[in-house]
mmCIF file of C-alpha atoms in Angstrom:
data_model
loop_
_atom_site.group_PDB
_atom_site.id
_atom_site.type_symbol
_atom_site.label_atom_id
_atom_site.label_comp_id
_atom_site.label_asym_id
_atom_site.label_seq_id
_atom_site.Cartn_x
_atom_site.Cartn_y
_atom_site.Cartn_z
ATOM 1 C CA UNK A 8 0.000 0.000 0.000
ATOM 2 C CA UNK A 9 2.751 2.381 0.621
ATOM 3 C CA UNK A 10 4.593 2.085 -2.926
ATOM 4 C CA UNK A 11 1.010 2.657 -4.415
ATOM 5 C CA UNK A 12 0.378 5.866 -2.427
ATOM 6 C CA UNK A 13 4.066 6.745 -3.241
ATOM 7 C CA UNK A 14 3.589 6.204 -6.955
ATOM 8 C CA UNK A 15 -0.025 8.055 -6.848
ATOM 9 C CA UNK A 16 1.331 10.828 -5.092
ATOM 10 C CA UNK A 17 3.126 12.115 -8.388
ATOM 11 C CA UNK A 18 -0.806 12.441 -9.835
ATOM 12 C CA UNK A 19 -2.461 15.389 -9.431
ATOM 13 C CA UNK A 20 -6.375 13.616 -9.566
ATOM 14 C CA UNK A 21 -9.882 13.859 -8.878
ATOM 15 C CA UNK A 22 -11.756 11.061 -7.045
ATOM 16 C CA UNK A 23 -15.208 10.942 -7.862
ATOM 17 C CA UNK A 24 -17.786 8.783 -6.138
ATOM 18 C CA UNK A 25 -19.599 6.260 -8.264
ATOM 19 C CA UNK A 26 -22.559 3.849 -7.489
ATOM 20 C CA UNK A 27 -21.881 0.507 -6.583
ATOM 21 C CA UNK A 28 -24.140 -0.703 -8.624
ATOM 22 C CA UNK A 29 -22.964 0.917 -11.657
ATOM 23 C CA UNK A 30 -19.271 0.032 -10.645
ATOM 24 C CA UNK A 31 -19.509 -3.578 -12.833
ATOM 25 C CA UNK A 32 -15.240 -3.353 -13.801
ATOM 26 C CA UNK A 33 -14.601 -3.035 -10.204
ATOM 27 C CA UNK A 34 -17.178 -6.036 -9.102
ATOM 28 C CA UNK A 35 -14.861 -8.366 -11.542
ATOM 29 C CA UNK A 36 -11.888 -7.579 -10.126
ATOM 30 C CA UNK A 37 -12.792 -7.747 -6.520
ATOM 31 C CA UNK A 38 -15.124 -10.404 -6.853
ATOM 32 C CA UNK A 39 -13.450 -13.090 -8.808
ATOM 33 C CA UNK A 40 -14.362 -16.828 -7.413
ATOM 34 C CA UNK A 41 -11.171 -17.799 -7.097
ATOM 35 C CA UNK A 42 -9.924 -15.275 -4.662
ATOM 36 C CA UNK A 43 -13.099 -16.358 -2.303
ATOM 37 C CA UNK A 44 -11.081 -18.738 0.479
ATOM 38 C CA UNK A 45 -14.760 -20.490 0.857
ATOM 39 C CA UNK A 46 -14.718 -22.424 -2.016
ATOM 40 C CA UNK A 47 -12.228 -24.727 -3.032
ATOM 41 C CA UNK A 48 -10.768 -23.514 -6.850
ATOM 42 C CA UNK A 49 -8.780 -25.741 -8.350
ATOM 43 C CA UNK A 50 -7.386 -24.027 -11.405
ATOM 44 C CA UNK A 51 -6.195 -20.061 -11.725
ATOM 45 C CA UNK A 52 -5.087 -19.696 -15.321
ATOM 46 C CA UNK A 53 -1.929 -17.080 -15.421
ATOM 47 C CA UNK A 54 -2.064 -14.374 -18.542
ATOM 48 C CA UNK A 55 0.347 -15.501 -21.069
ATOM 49 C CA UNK A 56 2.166 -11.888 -22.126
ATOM 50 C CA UNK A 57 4.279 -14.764 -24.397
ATOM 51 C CA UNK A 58 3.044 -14.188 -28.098
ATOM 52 C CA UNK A 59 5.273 -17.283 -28.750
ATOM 53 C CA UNK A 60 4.197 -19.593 -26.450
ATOM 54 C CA UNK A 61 0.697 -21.279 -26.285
ATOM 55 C CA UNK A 62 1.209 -23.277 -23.189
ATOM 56 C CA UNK A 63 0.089 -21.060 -20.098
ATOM 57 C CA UNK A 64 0.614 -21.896 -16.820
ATOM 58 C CA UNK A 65 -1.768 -22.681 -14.522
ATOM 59 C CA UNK A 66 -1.993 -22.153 -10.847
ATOM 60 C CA UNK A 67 -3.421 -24.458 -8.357
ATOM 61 C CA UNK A 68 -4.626 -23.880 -5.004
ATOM 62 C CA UNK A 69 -4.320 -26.895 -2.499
ATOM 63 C CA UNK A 70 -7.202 -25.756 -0.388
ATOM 64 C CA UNK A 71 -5.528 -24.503 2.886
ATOM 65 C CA UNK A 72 -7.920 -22.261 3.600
ATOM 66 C CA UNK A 73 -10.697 -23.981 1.715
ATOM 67 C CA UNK A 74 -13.792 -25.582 4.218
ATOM 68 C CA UNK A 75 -13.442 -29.262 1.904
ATOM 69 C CA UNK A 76 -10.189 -30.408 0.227
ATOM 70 C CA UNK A 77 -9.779 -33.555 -1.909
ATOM 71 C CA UNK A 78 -6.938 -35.517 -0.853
ATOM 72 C CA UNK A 79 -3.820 -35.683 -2.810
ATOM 73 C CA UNK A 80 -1.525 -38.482 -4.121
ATOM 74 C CA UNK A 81 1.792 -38.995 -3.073
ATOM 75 C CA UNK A 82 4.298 -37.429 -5.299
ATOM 76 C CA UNK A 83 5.714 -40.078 -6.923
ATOM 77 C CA UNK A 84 2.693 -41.866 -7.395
ATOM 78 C CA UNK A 85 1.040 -38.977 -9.357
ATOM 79 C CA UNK A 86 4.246 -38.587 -11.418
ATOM 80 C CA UNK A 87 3.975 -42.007 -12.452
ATOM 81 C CA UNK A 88 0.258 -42.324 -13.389
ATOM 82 C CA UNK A 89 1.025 -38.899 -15.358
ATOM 83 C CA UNK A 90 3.700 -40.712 -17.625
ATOM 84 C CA UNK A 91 0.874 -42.950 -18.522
ATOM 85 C CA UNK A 92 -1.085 -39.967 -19.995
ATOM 86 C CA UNK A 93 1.646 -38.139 -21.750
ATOM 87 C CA UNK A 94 2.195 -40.067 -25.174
ATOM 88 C CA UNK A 95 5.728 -38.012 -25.459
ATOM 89 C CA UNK A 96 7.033 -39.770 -22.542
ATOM 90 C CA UNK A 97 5.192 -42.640 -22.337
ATOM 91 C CA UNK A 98 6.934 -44.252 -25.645
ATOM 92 C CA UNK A 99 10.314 -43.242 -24.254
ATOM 93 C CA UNK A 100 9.512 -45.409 -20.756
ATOM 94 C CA UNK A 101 8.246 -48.097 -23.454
ATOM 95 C CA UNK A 102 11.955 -47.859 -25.401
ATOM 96 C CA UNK A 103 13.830 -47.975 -21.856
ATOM 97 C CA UNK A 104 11.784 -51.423 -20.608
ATOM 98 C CA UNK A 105 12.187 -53.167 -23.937
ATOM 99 C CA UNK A 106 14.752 -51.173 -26.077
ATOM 100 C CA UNK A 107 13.943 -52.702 -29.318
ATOM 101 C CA UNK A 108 14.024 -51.605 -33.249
ATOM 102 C CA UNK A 109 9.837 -51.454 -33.002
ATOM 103 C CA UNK A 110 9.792 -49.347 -29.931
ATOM 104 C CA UNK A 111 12.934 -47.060 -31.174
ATOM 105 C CA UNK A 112 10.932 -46.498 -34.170
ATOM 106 C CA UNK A 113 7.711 -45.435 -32.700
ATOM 107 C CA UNK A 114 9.875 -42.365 -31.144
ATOM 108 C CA UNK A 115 10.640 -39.064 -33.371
ATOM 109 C CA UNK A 116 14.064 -38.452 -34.733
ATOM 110 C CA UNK A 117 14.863 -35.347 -32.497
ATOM 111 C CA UNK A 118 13.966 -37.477 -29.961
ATOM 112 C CA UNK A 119 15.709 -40.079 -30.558
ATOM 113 C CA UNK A 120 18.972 -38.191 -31.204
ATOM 114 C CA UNK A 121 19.011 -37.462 -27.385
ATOM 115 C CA UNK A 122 17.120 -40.795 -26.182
ATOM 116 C CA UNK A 123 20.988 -41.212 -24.197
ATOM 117 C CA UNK A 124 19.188 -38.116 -21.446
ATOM 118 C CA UNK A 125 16.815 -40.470 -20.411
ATOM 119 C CA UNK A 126 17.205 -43.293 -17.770
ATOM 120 C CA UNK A 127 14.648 -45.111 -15.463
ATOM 121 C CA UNK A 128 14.716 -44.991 -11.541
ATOM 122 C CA UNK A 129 11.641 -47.646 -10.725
ATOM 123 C CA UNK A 130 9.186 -46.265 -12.096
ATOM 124 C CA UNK A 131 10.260 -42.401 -12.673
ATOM 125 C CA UNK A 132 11.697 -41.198 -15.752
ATOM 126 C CA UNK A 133 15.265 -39.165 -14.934
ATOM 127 C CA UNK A 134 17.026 -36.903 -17.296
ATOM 128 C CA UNK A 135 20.659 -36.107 -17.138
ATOM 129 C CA UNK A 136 22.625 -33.915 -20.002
ATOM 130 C CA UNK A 137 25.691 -36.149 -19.637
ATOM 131 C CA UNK A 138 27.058 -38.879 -17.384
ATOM 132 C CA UNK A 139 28.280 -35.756 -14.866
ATOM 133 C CA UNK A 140 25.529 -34.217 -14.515
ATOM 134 C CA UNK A 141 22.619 -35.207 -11.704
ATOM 135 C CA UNK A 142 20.286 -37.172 -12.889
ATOM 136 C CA UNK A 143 16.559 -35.468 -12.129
ATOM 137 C CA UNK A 144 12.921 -36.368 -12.056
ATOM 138 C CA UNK A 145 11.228 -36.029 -15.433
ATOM 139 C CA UNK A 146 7.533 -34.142 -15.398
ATOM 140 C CA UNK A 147 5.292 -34.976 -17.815
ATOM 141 C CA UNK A 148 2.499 -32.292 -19.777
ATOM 142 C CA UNK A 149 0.630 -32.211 -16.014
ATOM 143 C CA UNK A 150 -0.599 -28.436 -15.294
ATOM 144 C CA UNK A 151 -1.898 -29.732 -11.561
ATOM 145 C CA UNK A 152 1.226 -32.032 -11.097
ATOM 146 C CA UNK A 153 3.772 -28.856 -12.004
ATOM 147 C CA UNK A 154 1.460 -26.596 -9.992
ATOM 148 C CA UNK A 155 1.680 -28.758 -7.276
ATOM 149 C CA UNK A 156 5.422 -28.643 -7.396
ATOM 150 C CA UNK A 157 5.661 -24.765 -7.863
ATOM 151 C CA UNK A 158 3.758 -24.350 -5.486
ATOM 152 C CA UNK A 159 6.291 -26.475 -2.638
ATOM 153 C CA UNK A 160 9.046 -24.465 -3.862
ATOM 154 C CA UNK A 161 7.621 -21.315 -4.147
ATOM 155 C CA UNK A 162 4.263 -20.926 -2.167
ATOM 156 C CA UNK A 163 4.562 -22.915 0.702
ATOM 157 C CA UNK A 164 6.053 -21.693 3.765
ATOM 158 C CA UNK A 165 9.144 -23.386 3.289
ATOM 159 C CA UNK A 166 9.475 -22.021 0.058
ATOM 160 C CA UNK A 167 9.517 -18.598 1.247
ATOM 161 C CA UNK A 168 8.140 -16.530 -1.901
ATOM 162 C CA UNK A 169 11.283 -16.450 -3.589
ATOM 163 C CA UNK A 170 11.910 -14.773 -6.844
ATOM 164 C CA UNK A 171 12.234 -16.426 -10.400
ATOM 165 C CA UNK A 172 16.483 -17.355 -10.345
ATOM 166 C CA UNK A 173 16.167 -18.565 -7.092
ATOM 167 C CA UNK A 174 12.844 -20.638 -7.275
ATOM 168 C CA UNK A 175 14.132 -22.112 -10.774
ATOM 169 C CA UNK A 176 17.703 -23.080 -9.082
ATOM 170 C CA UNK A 177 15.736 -24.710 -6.655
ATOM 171 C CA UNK A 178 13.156 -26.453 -8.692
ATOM 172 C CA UNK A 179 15.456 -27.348 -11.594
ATOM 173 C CA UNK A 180 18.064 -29.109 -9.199
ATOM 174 C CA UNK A 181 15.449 -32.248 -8.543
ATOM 175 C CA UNK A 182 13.255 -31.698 -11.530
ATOM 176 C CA UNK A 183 12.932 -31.405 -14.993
ATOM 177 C CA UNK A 184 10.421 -30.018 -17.981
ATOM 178 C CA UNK A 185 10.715 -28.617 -21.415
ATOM 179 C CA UNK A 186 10.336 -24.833 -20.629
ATOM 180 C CA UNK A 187 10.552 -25.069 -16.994
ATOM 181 C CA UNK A 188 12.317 -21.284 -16.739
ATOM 182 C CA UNK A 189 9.200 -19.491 -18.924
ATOM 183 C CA UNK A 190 6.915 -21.300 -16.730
ATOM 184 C CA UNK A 191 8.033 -20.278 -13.489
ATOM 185 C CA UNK A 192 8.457 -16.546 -14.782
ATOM 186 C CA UNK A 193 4.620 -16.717 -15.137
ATOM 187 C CA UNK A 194 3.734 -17.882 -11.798
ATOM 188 C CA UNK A 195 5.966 -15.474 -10.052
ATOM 189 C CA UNK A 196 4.590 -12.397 -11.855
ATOM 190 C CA UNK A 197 0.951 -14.047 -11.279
ATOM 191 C CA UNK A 198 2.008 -14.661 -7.373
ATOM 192 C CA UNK A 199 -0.494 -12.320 -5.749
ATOM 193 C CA UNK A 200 1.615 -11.905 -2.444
ATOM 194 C CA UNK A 201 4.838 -11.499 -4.840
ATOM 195 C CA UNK A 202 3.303 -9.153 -6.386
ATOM 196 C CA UNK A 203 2.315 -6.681 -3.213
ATOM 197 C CA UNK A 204 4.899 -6.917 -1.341
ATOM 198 C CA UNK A 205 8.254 -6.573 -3.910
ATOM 199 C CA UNK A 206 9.657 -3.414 -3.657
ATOM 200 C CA UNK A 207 9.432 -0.934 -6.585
ATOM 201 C CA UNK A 208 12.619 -0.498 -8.582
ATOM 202 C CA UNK A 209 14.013 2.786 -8.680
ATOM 203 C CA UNK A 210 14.805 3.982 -11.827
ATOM 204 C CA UNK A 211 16.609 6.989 -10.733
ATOM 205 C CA UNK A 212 19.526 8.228 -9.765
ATOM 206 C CA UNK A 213 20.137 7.403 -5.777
ATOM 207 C CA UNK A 214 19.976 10.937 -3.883
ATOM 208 C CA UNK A 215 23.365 12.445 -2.879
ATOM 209 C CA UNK A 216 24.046 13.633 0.415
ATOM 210 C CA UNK A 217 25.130 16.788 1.593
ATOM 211 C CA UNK A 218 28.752 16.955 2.454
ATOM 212 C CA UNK A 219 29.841 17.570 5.982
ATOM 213 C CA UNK A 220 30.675 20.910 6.801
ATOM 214 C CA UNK A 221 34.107 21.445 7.715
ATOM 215 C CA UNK A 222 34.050 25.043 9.320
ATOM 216 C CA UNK A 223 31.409 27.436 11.298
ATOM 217 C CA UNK A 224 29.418 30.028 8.841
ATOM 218 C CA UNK A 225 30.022 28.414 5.500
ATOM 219 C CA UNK A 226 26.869 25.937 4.885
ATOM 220 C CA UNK A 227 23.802 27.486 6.307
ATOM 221 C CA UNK A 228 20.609 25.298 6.304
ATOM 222 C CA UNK A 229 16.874 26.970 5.939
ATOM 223 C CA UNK A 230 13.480 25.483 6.554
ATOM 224 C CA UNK A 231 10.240 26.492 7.613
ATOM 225 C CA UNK A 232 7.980 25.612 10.453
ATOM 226 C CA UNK A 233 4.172 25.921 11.193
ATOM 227 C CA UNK A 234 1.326 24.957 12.973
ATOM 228 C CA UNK A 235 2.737 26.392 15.881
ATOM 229 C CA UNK A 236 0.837 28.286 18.870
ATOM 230 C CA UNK A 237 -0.435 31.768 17.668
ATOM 231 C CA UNK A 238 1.566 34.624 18.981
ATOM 232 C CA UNK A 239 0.486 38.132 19.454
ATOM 233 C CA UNK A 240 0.565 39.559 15.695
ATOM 234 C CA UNK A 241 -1.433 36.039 14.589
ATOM 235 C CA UNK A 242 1.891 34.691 13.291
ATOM 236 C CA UNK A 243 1.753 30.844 13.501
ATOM 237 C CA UNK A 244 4.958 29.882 11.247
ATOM 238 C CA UNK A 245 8.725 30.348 11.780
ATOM 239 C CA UNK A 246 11.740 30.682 9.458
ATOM 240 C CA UNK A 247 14.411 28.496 10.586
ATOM 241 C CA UNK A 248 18.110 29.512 9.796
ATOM 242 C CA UNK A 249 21.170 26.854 10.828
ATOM 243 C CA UNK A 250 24.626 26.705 10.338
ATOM 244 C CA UNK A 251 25.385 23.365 9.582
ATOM 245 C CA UNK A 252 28.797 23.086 11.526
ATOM 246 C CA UNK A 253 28.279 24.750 14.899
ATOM 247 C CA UNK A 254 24.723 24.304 14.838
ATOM 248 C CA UNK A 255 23.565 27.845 16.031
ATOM 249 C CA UNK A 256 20.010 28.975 15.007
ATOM 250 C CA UNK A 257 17.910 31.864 14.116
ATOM 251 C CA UNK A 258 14.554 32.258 13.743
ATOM 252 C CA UNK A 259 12.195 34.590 12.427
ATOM 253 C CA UNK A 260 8.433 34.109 12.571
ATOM 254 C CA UNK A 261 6.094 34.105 9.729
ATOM 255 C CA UNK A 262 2.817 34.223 9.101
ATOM 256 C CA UNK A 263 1.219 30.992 8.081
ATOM 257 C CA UNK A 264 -0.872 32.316 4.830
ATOM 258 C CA UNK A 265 2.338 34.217 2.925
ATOM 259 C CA UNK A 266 4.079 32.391 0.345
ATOM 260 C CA UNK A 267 7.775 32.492 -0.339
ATOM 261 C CA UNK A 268 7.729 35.193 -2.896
ATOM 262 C CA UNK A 269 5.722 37.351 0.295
ATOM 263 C CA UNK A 270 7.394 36.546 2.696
ATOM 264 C CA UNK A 271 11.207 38.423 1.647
ATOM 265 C CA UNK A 272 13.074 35.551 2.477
ATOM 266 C CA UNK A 273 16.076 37.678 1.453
ATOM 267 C CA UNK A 274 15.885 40.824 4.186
ATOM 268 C CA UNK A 275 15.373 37.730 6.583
ATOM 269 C CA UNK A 276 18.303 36.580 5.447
ATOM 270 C CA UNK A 277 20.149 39.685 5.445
ATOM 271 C CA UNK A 278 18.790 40.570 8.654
ATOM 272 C CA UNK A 279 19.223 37.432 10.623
ATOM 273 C CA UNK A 280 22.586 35.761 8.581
ATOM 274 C CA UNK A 281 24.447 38.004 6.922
ATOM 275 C CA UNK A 282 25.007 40.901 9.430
ATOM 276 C CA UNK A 283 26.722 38.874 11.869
ATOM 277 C CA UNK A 284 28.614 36.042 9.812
ATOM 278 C CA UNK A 285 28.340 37.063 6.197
ATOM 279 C CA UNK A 286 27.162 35.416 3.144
ATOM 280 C CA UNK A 287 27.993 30.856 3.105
ATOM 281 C CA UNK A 288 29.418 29.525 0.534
ATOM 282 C CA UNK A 289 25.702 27.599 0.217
ATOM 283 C CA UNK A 290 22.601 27.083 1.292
ATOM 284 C CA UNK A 291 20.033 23.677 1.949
ATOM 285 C CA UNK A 292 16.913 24.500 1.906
ATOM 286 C CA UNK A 293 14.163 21.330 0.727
ATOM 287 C CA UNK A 294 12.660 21.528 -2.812
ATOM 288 C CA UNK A 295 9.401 19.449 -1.662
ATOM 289 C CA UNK A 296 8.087 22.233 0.576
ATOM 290 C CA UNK A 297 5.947 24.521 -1.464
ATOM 291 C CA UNK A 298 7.514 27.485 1.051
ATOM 292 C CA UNK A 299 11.181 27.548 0.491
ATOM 293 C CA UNK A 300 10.917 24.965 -2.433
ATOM 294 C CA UNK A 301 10.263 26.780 -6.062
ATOM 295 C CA UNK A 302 9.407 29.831 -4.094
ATOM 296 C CA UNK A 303 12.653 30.277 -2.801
ATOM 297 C CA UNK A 304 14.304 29.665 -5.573
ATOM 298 C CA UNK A 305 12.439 32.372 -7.722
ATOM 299 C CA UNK A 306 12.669 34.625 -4.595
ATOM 300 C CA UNK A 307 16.521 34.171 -4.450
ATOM 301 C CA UNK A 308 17.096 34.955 -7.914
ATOM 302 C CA UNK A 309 18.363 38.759 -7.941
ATOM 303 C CA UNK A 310 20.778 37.938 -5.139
ATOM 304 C CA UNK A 311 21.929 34.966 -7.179
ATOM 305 C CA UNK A 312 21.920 37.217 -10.346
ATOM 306 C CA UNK A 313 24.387 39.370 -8.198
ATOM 307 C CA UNK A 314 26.799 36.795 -6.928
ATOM 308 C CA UNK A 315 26.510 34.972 -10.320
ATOM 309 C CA UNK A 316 25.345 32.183 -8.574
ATOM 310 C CA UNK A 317 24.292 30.117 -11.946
ATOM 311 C CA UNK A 318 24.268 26.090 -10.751
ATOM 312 C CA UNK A 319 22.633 24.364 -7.596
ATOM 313 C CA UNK A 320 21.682 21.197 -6.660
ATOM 314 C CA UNK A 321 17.888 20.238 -6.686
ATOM 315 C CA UNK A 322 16.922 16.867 -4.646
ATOM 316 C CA UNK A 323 15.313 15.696 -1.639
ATOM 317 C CA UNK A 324 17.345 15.278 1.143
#
């Protein structure tokens, strides 16, 4: 919630009221079934943004907060009745029982130039690149099955809602699919929790901070204060002048409703800073308050005109 109000704050916008009734896009979105932890949903297709690829992953939820759940299979019991309903794989466990000319034939030619990947553990089908590398469980064309696995490494408490390299490394060092990288990508960037809690990127520049003063009188910082207790000409604001080595302070109140441009910054200035320690080599002041922001900037320009003061620093520090 706070990275949206961040990112809204940079609108200038109107909210309007509108019916609920009439509000039908919002009803969708809010209301979908499978968000509702009452009913058991056993599919939540993820958007393919993939022009390329037609398969689309598909998200399954085991029913941990559902009232009913339908039991589940033991993992390598629902791998194996899966091989028997993939026609890919199943005729490569056929060729590994009985590794004839019939059953060599019945498999395609890219297939069979890397039939060498495949070995049999019981009755799981492992895949290694080469006789170094770790042999890992084969998963056949099983949305609920790879869901179910995703979901271990990725969902589940132990899993820890890790990001895309880190869930693949994970998931890849057991397991094996065609695709198995593109797929994951998808159910991160459909992982609701992922999804509100990552922190924004910043595409700027990080802010630079101010450099430590090194003598009295030479940085000065200035800042304004209000909402304090009325005094006796209604003032309710004060201008706040301080040296950024020693620390010493002066103040000037101001009233609440004058702007920058009103409120002659620059006599203050004069009055409070420059007859006793002359002019600093620079001045802070924050660009995010609307009082000594843009305002001050415009209402320092004559004296900066003067000093041919031509380049500053604008940021938020």
């Amino acid at each position: 919630m706070a990275r949206w109000l961040s990112f809204f704050a940079e609108y200038n916008f109107v909210v309007h009221y509108k019916p609920g009734k009439n509000n039908i896009l919002a009803d969708a979105l809010s209301r979908r079934p499978d968000y509702d932890p009452r009913r058991l949903t056993r599919h939540q297709d993820i958007p393919d943004d993939d022009d390329d690829d037609d398969d689309c992953a598909t998200c399954m939820t085991l029913g941990i907060n559902a009232t009913v759940s339908s039991p589940v299979l033991p993992l390598r019991q629902q791998i194996a009745e899966a091989y028997e309903k993939d026609a890919f794989y199943a005729a490569i466990i056929r060729y590994l029982r009985n590794p004839t000319a019939d059953t060599l034939a019945r498999l395609t030619r890219p297939t069979r130039d890397v039939i060498t990947r495949y070995d049999l553990d019981g009755d799981l089908l492992t895949y290694a690149i080469d006789t170094f590398d770790t042999p890992r469980v084969v998963i056949p064309a099983d949305d609920d099955l790879r869901a179910r696995l995703v979901h271990e490494y990725h969902d589940a408490p132990a899993g820890g809602h890790l990001g895309r390299e880190k869930t693949f490394a994970a998931l890849s060092r057991d397991f094996f699919w065609p695709r198995m990288y593109k797929w994951i990508r998808k159910w991160v960037r459909s992982c609701e929790i992922c999804q509100r809690v990552k922190p924004a990127a910043s595409k700027q520049a990080p802010l630079r901070p101010l450099p430590i003063a090194t003598s009295a009188r030479r940085s000065v910082s200035m800042n304004f204060i209000f909402g304090l207790p009325r005094d006796a000409e209604g003032r309710t604001g004060v201008l706040v002048f301080v040296d950024r080595f020693s620390k010493m302070v002066h103040l000037a109140p101001v009233a609440a409703e004058v702007t920058a441009d009103e409120s002659a910054e620059e006599h203050l200035f004069l009055d409070l800073v420059f007859c006793h320690h002359g002019l600093p080599e620079s001045i802070a002041t924050p660009v995010s308050h609307p009082r000594s922001g843009r305002g001050c900037l415009r209402c320092w320009a004559p004296a900066c005109e003067t000093k041919r003061v031509n380049a500053f620093i604008v940021q938020d520090v």
